[in-house]
Short mmCIF file of C-alpha atoms (C1' of nucleotides) in Angstrom, two decimals:
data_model
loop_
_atom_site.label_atom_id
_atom_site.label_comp_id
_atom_site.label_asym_id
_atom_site.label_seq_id
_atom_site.Cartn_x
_atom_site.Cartn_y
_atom_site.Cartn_z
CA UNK A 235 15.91 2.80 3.79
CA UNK A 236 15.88 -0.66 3.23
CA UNK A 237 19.92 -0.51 4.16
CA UNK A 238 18.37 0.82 7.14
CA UNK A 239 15.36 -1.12 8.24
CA UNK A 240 15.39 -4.27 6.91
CA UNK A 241 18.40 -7.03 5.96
CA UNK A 242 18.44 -8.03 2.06
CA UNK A 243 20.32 -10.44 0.85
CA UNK A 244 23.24 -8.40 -0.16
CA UNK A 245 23.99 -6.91 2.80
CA UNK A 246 26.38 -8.99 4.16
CA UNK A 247 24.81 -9.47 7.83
CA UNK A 248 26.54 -12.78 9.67
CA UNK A 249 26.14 -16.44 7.96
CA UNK A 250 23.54 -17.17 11.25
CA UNK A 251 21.86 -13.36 9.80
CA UNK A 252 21.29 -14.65 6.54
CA UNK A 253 20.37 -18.05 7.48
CA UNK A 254 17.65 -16.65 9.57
CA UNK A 255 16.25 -14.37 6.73
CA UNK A 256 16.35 -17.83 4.47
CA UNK A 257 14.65 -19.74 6.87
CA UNK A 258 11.73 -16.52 7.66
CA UNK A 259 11.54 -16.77 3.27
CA UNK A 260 11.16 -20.21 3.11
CA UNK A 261 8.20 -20.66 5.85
CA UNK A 262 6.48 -17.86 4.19
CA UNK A 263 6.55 -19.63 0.87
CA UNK A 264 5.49 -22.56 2.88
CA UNK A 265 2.69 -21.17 4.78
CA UNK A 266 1.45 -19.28 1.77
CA UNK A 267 1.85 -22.57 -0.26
CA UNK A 268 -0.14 -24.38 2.23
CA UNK A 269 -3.10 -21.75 2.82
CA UNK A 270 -2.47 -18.24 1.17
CA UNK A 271 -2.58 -14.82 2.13
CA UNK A 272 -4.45 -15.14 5.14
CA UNK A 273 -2.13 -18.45 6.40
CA UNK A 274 0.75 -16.53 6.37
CA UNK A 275 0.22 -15.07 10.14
CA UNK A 276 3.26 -13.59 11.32
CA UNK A 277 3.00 -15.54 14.31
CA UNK A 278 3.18 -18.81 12.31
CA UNK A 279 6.00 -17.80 10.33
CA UNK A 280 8.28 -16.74 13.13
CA UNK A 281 7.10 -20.11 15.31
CA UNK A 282 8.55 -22.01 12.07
CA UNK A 283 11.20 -20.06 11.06
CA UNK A 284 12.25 -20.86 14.68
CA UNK A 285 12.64 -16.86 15.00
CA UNK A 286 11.23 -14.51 17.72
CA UNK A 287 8.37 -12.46 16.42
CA UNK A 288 10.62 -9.20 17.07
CA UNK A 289 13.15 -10.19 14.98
CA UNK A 290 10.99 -11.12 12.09
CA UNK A 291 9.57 -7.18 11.81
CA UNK A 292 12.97 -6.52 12.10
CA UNK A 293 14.26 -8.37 9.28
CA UNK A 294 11.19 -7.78 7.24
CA UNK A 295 8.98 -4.43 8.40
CA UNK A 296 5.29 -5.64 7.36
CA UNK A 297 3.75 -8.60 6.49
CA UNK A 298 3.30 -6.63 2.86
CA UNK A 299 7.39 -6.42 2.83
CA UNK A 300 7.77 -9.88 3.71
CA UNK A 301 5.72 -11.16 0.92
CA UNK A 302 6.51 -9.25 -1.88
CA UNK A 303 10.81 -10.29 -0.75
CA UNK A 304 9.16 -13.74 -0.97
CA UNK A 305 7.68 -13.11 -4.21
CA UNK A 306 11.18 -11.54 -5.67
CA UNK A 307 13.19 -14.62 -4.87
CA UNK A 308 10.93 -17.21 -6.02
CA UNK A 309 9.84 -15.06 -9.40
CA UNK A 310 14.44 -14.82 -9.43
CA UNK A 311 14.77 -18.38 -8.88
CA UNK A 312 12.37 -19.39 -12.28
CA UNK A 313 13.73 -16.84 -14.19
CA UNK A 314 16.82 -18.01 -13.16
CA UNK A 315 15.94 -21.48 -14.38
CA UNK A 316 15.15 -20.45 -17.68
CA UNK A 317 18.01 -17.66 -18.70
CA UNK A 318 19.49 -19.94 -20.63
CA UNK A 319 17.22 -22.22 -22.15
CA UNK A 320 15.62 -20.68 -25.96
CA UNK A 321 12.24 -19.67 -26.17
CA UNK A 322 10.58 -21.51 -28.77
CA UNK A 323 8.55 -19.38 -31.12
CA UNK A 324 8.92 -18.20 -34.48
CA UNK A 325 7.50 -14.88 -34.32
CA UNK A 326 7.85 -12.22 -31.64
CA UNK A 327 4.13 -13.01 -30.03
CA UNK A 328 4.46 -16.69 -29.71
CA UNK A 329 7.62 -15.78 -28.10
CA UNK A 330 6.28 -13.67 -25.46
CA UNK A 331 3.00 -16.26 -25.15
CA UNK A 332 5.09 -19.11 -24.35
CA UNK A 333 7.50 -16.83 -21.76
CA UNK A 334 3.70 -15.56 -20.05
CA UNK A 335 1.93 -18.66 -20.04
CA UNK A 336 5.40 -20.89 -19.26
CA UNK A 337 5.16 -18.46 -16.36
CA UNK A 338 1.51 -18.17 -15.41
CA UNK A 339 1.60 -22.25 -15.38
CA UNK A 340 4.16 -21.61 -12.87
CA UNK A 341 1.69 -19.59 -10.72
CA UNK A 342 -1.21 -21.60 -11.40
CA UNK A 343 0.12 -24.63 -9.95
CA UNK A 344 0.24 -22.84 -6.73
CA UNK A 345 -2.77 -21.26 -6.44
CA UNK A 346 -2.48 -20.40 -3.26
CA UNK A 347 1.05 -19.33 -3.09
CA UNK A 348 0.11 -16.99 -6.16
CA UNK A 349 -2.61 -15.43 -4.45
CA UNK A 350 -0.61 -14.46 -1.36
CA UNK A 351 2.10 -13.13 -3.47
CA UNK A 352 -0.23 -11.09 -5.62
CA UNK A 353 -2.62 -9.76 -2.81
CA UNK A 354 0.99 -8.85 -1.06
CA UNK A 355 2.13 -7.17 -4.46
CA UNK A 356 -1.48 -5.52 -5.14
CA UNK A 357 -1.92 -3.77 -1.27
CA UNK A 358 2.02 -2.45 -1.64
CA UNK A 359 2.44 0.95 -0.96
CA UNK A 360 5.35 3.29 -1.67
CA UNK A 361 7.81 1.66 0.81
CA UNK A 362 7.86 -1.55 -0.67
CA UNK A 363 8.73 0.28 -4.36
CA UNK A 364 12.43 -1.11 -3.86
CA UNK A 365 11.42 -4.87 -3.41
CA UNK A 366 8.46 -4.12 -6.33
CA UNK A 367 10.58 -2.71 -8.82
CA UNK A 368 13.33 -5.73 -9.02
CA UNK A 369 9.89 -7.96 -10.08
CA UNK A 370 8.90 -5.13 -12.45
CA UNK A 371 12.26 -5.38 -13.80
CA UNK A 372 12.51 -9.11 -14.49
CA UNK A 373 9.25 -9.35 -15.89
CA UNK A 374 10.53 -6.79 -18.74
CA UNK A 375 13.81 -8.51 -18.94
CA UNK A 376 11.99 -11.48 -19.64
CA UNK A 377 9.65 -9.84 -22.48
CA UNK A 378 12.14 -8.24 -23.62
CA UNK A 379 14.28 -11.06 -24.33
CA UNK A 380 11.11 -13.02 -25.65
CA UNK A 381 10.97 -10.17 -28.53
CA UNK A 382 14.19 -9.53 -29.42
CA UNK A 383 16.04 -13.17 -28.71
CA UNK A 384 20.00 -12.11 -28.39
CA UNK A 385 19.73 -8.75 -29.37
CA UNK A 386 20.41 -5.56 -26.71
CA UNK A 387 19.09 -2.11 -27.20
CA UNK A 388 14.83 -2.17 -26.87
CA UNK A 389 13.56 0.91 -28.45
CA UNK A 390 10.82 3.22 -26.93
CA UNK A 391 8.08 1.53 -28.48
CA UNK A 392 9.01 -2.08 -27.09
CA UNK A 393 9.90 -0.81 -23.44
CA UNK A 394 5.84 0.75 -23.83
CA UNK A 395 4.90 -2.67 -25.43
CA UNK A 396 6.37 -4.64 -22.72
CA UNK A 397 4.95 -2.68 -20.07
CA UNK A 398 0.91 -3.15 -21.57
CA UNK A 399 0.94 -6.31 -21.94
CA UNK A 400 2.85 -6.59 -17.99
CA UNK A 401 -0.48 -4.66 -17.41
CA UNK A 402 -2.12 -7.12 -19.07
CA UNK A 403 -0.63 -9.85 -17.35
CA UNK A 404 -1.05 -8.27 -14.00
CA UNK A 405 -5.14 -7.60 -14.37
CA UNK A 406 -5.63 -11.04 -16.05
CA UNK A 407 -3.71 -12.44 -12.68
CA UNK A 408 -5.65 -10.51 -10.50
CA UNK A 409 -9.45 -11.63 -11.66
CA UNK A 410 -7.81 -14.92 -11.98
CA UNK A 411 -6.78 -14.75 -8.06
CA UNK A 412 -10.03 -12.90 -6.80
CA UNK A 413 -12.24 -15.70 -8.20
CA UNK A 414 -13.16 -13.55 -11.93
CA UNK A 415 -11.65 -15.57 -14.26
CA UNK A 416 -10.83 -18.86 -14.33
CA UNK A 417 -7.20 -20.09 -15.46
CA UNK A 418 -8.16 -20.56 -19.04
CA UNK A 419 -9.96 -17.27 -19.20
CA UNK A 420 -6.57 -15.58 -18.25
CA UNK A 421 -4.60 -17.56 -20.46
CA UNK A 422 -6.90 -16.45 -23.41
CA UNK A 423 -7.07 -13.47 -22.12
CA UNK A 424 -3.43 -12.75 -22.53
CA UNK A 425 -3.13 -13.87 -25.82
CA UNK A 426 -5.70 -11.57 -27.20
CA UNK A 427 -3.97 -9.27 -25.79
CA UNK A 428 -0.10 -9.89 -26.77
CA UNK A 429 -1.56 -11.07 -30.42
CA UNK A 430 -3.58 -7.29 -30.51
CA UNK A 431 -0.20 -4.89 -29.44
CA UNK A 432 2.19 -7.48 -31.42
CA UNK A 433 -0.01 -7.55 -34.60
CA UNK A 434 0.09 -11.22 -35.87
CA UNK B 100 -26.21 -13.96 -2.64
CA UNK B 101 -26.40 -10.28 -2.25
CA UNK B 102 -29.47 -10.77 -2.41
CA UNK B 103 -29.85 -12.67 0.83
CA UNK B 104 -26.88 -11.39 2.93
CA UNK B 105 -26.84 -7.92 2.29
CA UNK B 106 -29.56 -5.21 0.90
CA UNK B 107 -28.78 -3.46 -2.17
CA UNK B 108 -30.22 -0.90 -3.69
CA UNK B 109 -32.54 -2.37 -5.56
CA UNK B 110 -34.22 -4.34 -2.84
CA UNK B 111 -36.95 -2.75 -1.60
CA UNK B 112 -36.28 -2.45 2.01
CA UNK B 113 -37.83 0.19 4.21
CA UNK B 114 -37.67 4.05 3.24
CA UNK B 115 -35.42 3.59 6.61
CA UNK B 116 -33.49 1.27 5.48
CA UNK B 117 -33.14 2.77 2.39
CA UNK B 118 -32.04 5.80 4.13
CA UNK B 119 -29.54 3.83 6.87
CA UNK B 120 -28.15 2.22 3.36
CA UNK B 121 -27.51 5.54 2.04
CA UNK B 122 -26.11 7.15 5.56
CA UNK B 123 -23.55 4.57 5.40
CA UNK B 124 -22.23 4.85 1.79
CA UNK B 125 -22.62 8.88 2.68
CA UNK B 126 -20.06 8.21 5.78
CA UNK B 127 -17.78 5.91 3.62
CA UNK B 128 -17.31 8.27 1.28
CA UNK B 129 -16.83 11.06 3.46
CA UNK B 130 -14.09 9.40 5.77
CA UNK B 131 -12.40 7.64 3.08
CA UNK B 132 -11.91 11.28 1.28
CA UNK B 133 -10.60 12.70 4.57
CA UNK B 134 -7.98 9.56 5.13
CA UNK B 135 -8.35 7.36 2.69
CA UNK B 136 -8.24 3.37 3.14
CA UNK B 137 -7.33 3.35 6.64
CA UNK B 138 -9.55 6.08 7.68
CA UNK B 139 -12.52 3.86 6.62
CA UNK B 140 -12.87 2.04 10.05
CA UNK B 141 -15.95 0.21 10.29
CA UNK B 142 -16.45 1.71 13.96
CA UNK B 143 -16.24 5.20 12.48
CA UNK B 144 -18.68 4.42 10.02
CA UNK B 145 -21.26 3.30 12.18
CA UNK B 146 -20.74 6.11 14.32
CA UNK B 147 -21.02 8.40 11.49
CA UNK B 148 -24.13 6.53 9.95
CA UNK B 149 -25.81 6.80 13.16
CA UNK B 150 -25.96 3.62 13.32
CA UNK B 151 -24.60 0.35 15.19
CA UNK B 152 -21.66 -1.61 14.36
CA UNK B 153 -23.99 -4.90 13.77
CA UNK B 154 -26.28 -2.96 11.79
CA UNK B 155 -23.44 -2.25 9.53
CA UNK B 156 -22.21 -5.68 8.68
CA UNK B 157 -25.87 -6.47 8.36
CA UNK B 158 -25.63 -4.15 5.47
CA UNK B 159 -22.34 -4.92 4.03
CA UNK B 160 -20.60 -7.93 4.71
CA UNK B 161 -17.18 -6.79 5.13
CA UNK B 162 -14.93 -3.58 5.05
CA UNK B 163 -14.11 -4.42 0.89
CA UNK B 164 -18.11 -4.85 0.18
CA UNK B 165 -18.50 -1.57 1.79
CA UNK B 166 -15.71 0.02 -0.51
CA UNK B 167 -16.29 -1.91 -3.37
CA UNK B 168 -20.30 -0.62 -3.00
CA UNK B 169 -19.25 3.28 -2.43
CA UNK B 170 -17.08 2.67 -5.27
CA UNK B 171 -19.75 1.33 -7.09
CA UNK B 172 -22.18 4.27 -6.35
CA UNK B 173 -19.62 7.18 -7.25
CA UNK B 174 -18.65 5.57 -10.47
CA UNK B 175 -22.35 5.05 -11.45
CA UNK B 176 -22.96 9.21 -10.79
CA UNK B 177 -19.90 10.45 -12.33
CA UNK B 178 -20.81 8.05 -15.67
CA UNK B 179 -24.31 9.39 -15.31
CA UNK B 180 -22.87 12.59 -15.49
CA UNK B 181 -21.01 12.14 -18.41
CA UNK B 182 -23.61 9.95 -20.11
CA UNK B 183 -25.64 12.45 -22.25
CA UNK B 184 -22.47 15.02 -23.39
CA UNK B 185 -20.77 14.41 -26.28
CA UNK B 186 -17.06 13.51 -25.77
CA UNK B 187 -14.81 15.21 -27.85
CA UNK B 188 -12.33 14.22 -30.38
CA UNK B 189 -11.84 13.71 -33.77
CA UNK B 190 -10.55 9.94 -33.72
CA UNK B 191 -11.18 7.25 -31.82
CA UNK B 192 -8.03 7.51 -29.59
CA UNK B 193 -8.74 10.78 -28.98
CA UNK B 194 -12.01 10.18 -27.56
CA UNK B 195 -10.63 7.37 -25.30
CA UNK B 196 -8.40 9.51 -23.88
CA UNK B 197 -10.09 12.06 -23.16
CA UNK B 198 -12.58 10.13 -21.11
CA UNK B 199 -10.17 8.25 -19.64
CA UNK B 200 -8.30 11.36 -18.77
CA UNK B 201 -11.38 13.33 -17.22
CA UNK B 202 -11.97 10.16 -15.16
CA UNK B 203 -8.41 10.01 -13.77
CA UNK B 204 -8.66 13.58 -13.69
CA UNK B 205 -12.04 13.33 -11.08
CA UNK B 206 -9.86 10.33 -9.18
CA UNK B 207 -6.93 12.03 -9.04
CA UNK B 208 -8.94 15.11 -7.37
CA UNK B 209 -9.67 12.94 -4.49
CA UNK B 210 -6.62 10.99 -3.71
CA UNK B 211 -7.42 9.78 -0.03
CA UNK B 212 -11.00 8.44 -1.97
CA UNK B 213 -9.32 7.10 -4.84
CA UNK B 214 -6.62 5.29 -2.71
CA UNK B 215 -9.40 3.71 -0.39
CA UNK B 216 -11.39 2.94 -3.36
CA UNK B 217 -8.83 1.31 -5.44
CA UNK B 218 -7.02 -0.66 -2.56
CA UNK B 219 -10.88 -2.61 -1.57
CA UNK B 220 -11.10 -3.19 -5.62
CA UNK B 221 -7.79 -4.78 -5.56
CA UNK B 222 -8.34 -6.81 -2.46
CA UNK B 223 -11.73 -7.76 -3.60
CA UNK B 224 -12.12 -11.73 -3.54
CA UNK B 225 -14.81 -13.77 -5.29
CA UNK B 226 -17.33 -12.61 -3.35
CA UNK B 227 -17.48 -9.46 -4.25
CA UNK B 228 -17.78 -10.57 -8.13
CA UNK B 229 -21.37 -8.89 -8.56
CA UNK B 230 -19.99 -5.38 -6.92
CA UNK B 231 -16.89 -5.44 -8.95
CA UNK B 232 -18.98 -6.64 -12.01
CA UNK B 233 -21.13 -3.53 -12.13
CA UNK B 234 -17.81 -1.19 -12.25
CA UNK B 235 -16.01 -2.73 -15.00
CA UNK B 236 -19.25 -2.82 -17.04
CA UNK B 237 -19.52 0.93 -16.70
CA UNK B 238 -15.73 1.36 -17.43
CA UNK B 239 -16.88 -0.88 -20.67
CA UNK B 240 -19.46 1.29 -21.68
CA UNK B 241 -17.80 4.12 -21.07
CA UNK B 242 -14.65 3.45 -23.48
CA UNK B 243 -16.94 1.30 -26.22
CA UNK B 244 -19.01 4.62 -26.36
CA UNK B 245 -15.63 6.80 -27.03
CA UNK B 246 -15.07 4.50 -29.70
CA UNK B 247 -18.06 4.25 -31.35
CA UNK B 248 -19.79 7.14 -30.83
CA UNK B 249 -23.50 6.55 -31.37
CA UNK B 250 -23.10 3.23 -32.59
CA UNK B 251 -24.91 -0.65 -31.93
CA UNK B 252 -22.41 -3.27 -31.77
CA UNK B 253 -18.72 -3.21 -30.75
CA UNK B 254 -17.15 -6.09 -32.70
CA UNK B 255 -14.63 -8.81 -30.63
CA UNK B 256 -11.48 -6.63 -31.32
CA UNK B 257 -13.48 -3.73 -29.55
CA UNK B 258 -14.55 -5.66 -27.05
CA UNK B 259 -10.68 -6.83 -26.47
CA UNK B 260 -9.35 -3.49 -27.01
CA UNK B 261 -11.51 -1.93 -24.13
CA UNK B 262 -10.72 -4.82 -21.65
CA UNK B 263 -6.68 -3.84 -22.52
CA UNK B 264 -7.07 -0.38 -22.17
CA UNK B 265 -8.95 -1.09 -18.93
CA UNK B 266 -5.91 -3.20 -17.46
CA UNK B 267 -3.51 -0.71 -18.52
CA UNK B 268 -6.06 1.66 -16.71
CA UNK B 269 -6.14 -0.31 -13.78
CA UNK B 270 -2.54 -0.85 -13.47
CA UNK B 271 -1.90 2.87 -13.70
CA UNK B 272 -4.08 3.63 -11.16
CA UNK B 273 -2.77 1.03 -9.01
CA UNK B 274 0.78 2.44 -9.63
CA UNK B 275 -0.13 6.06 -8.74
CA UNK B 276 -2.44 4.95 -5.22
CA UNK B 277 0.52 2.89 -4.47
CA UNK B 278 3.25 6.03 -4.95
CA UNK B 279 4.83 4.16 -7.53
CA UNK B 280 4.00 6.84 -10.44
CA UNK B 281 3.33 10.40 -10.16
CA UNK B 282 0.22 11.56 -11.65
CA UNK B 283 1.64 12.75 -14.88
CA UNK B 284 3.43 9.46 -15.67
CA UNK B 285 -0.26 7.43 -15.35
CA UNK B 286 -1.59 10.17 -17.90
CA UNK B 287 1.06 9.61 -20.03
CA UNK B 288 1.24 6.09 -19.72
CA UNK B 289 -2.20 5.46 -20.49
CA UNK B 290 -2.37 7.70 -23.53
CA UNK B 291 0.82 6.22 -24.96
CA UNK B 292 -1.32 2.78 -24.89
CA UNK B 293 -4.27 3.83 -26.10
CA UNK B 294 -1.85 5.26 -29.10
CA UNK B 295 -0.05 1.71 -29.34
CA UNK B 296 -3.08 0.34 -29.61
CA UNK B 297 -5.52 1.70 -31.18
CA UNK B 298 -2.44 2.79 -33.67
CA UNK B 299 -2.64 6.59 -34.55
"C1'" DT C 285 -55.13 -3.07 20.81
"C1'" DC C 286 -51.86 -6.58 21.70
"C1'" DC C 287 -48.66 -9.94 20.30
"C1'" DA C 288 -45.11 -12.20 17.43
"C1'" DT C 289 -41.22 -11.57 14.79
"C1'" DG C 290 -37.56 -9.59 12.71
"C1'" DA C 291 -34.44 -5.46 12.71
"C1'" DT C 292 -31.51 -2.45 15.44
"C1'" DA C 293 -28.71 -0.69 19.42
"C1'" DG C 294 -25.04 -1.26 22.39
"C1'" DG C 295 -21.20 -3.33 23.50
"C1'" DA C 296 -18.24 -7.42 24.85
"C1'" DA C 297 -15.13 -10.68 22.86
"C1'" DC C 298 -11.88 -12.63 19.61
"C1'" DA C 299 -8.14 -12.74 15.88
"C1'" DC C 300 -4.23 -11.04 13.84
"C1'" DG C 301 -0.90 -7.23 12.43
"C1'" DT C 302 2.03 -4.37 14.85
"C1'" DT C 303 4.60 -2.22 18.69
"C1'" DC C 304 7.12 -2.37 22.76
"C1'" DC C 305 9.82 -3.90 26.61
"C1'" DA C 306 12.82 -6.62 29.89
"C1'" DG C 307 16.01 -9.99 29.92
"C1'" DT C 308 19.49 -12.87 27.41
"C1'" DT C 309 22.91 -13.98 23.94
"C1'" DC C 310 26.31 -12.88 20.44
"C1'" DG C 311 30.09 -10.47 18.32
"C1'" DT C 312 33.76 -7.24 18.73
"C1'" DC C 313 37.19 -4.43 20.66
"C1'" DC C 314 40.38 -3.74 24.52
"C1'" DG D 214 39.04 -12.95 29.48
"C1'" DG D 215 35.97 -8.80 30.25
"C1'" DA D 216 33.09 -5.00 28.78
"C1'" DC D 217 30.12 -3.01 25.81
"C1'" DG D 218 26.57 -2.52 22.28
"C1'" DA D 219 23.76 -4.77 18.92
"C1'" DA D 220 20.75 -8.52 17.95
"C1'" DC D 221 17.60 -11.91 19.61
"C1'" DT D 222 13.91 -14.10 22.67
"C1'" DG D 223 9.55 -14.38 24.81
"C1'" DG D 224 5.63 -12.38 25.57
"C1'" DA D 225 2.48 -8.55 26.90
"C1'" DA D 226 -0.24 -4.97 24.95
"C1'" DC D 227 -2.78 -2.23 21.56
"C1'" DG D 228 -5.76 -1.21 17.35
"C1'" DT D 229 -9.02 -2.55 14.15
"C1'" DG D 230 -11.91 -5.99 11.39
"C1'" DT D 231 -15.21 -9.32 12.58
"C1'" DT D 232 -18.44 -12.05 15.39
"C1'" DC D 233 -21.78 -12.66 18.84
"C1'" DC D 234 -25.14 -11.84 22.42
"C1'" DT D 235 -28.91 -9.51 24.87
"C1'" DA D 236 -32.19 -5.94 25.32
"C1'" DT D 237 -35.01 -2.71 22.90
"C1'" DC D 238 -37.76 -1.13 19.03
"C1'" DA D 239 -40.84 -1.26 14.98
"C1'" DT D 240 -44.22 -3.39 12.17
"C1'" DG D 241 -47.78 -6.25 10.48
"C1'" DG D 242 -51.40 -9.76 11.68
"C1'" DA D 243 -54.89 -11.46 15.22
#
DNA sequence: TCCATGATAGGAACACGTTCCAGTTCGTCC
DNA sequence: GGACGAACTGGAACGTGTTCCTATCATGGA
């Protein structure tokens, strides 16, 4: 459906087609930068994407869509950046602390852009499960890799670890974004957690 | 706040208001079983509540303190239900799982309701803290109880291991209202974490 | 009993996500 | 170059959450 409905960045579309779904992704980023969920008005980010508001439903079907897209490349662009740098860590939990809270510093520095992206990823329904899944995935790329550093084949009990503590990860960032926790709650919070299911 | 901007259940208020109060969490309920989330529109309520649409936001700030409230209220009977049976199981992951599996198992009986429910908990901002407060302190009591059955004091790693268990809960549930998991995967999901964690 | 005051009814008005449409532009095939 | 269809523009229109206003109603004090 998305083949269909919507233009990703694989599909080959014109240069001018994929410029225009660059600039709609960067003035969401923007306006959610800026203000959050709410500041990212569909209006608004057609006006500055220079894009008519047409056209920006049909690049991107909801304003749920367009967010969680927004939320794939940016969360692809920092893991991206840091494929091929080590983690540092001796054990397999310090490993996985620094990947989580290297990452939730990431978010945190945003605030708002994090809580537009994870209201966006938290109100998703089933039609967004294409654009939701490539995020799931990274995130257990990037545990997995924290736990087993150069190594290939996870076994049952690590694809089940790295999904709790994504769980984990995902609650923490939610009470952290709805005002329940503050940023050093979450960050304990996590590595209770990770230190608990790892065992060290 | 609550205290001032909307009238609980514990405030005194009226027997009418008292009853308009419970007319409205009555009609919530009963629309967001029919059609979930979206079904919940404040007009309806009102209508249903016999009651105007000022009155309503008089009552309950916004659409997510409504649902967060009914939430609130549905949780508190079903736990009351539960409170004074013993839960079966011979260990302690047992026990977890089962209550966590008879809770899904009410939730999952009442998708529309659940879906509603669980979309206003994840939208929930800050102020909703003392609605959303209540619930996870039931879900607390609920899983320290399958733990410890009959017992005081729940040490720090219980404490920890019930807020996990809860995430993984939560994210389940979100997975499932969001058609991202069938029903049987967020049983089995949850019970394989309760195993990884509570290691048995 | 009558009045003052706060709560409620009824409904208009506004904001923003979404849909839709008429006209224009762009790309492609002859 | 011309014709045709797809994509784009600009903007109107609609639905629903939220706000606001006025008239009516209920209640407690004089």
């Amino acid at each position: 459906m998305s083949a269909t409905n919507s233009l990703n960045a694989e599909d080959l579309g014109s240069a001018a087609q994929r410029d225009r779904r660059k600039r709609i992704l960067d003035a969401t980023i923007d306006l959610a930068s800026k203000g959050g969920f709410d500041a990212v008005q569909m209006r608004a980010v057609a006006d500055q994407a220079d894009v008519a508001l047409g056209t920006l439903y049909r690049y991107f079907p909801s304003k749920i869509h367009l967010l969680v897209s927004a939320l794939g490349r940016e969360f692809e662009r920092t893991e991206a950046a840091r494929r091929d740098v080590e983690i540092p860590g001796d054990t397999a939990s310090e490993r996985v602390i620094n990947v989580l809270k290297g990452t939730t510093r990431g978010l945190q520095s945003s605030p708002h852009l994090t809580e537009a992206l994870t209201r966006a990823f938290m109100f998703a329904d089933a039609s967004v499960q294409a654009e939701i899944h490539q995020v799931g995935m990274l995130l257990s790329t990037m545990l997995t890799r924290a736990m087993h550093p150069g190594q290939s084949e996870p076994t049952d009990d690590d694809v089940a670890i790295t999904r709790i503590i994504g769980d984990v990860w995902l609650a923490a960032l939610v009470g952290w974004v709805t005002g329940r926790m503050t940023a050093a709650e979450t960050g304990a919070q996590i590595e209770r957690a990770v230190h608990l299911i790892l065992r060290d």
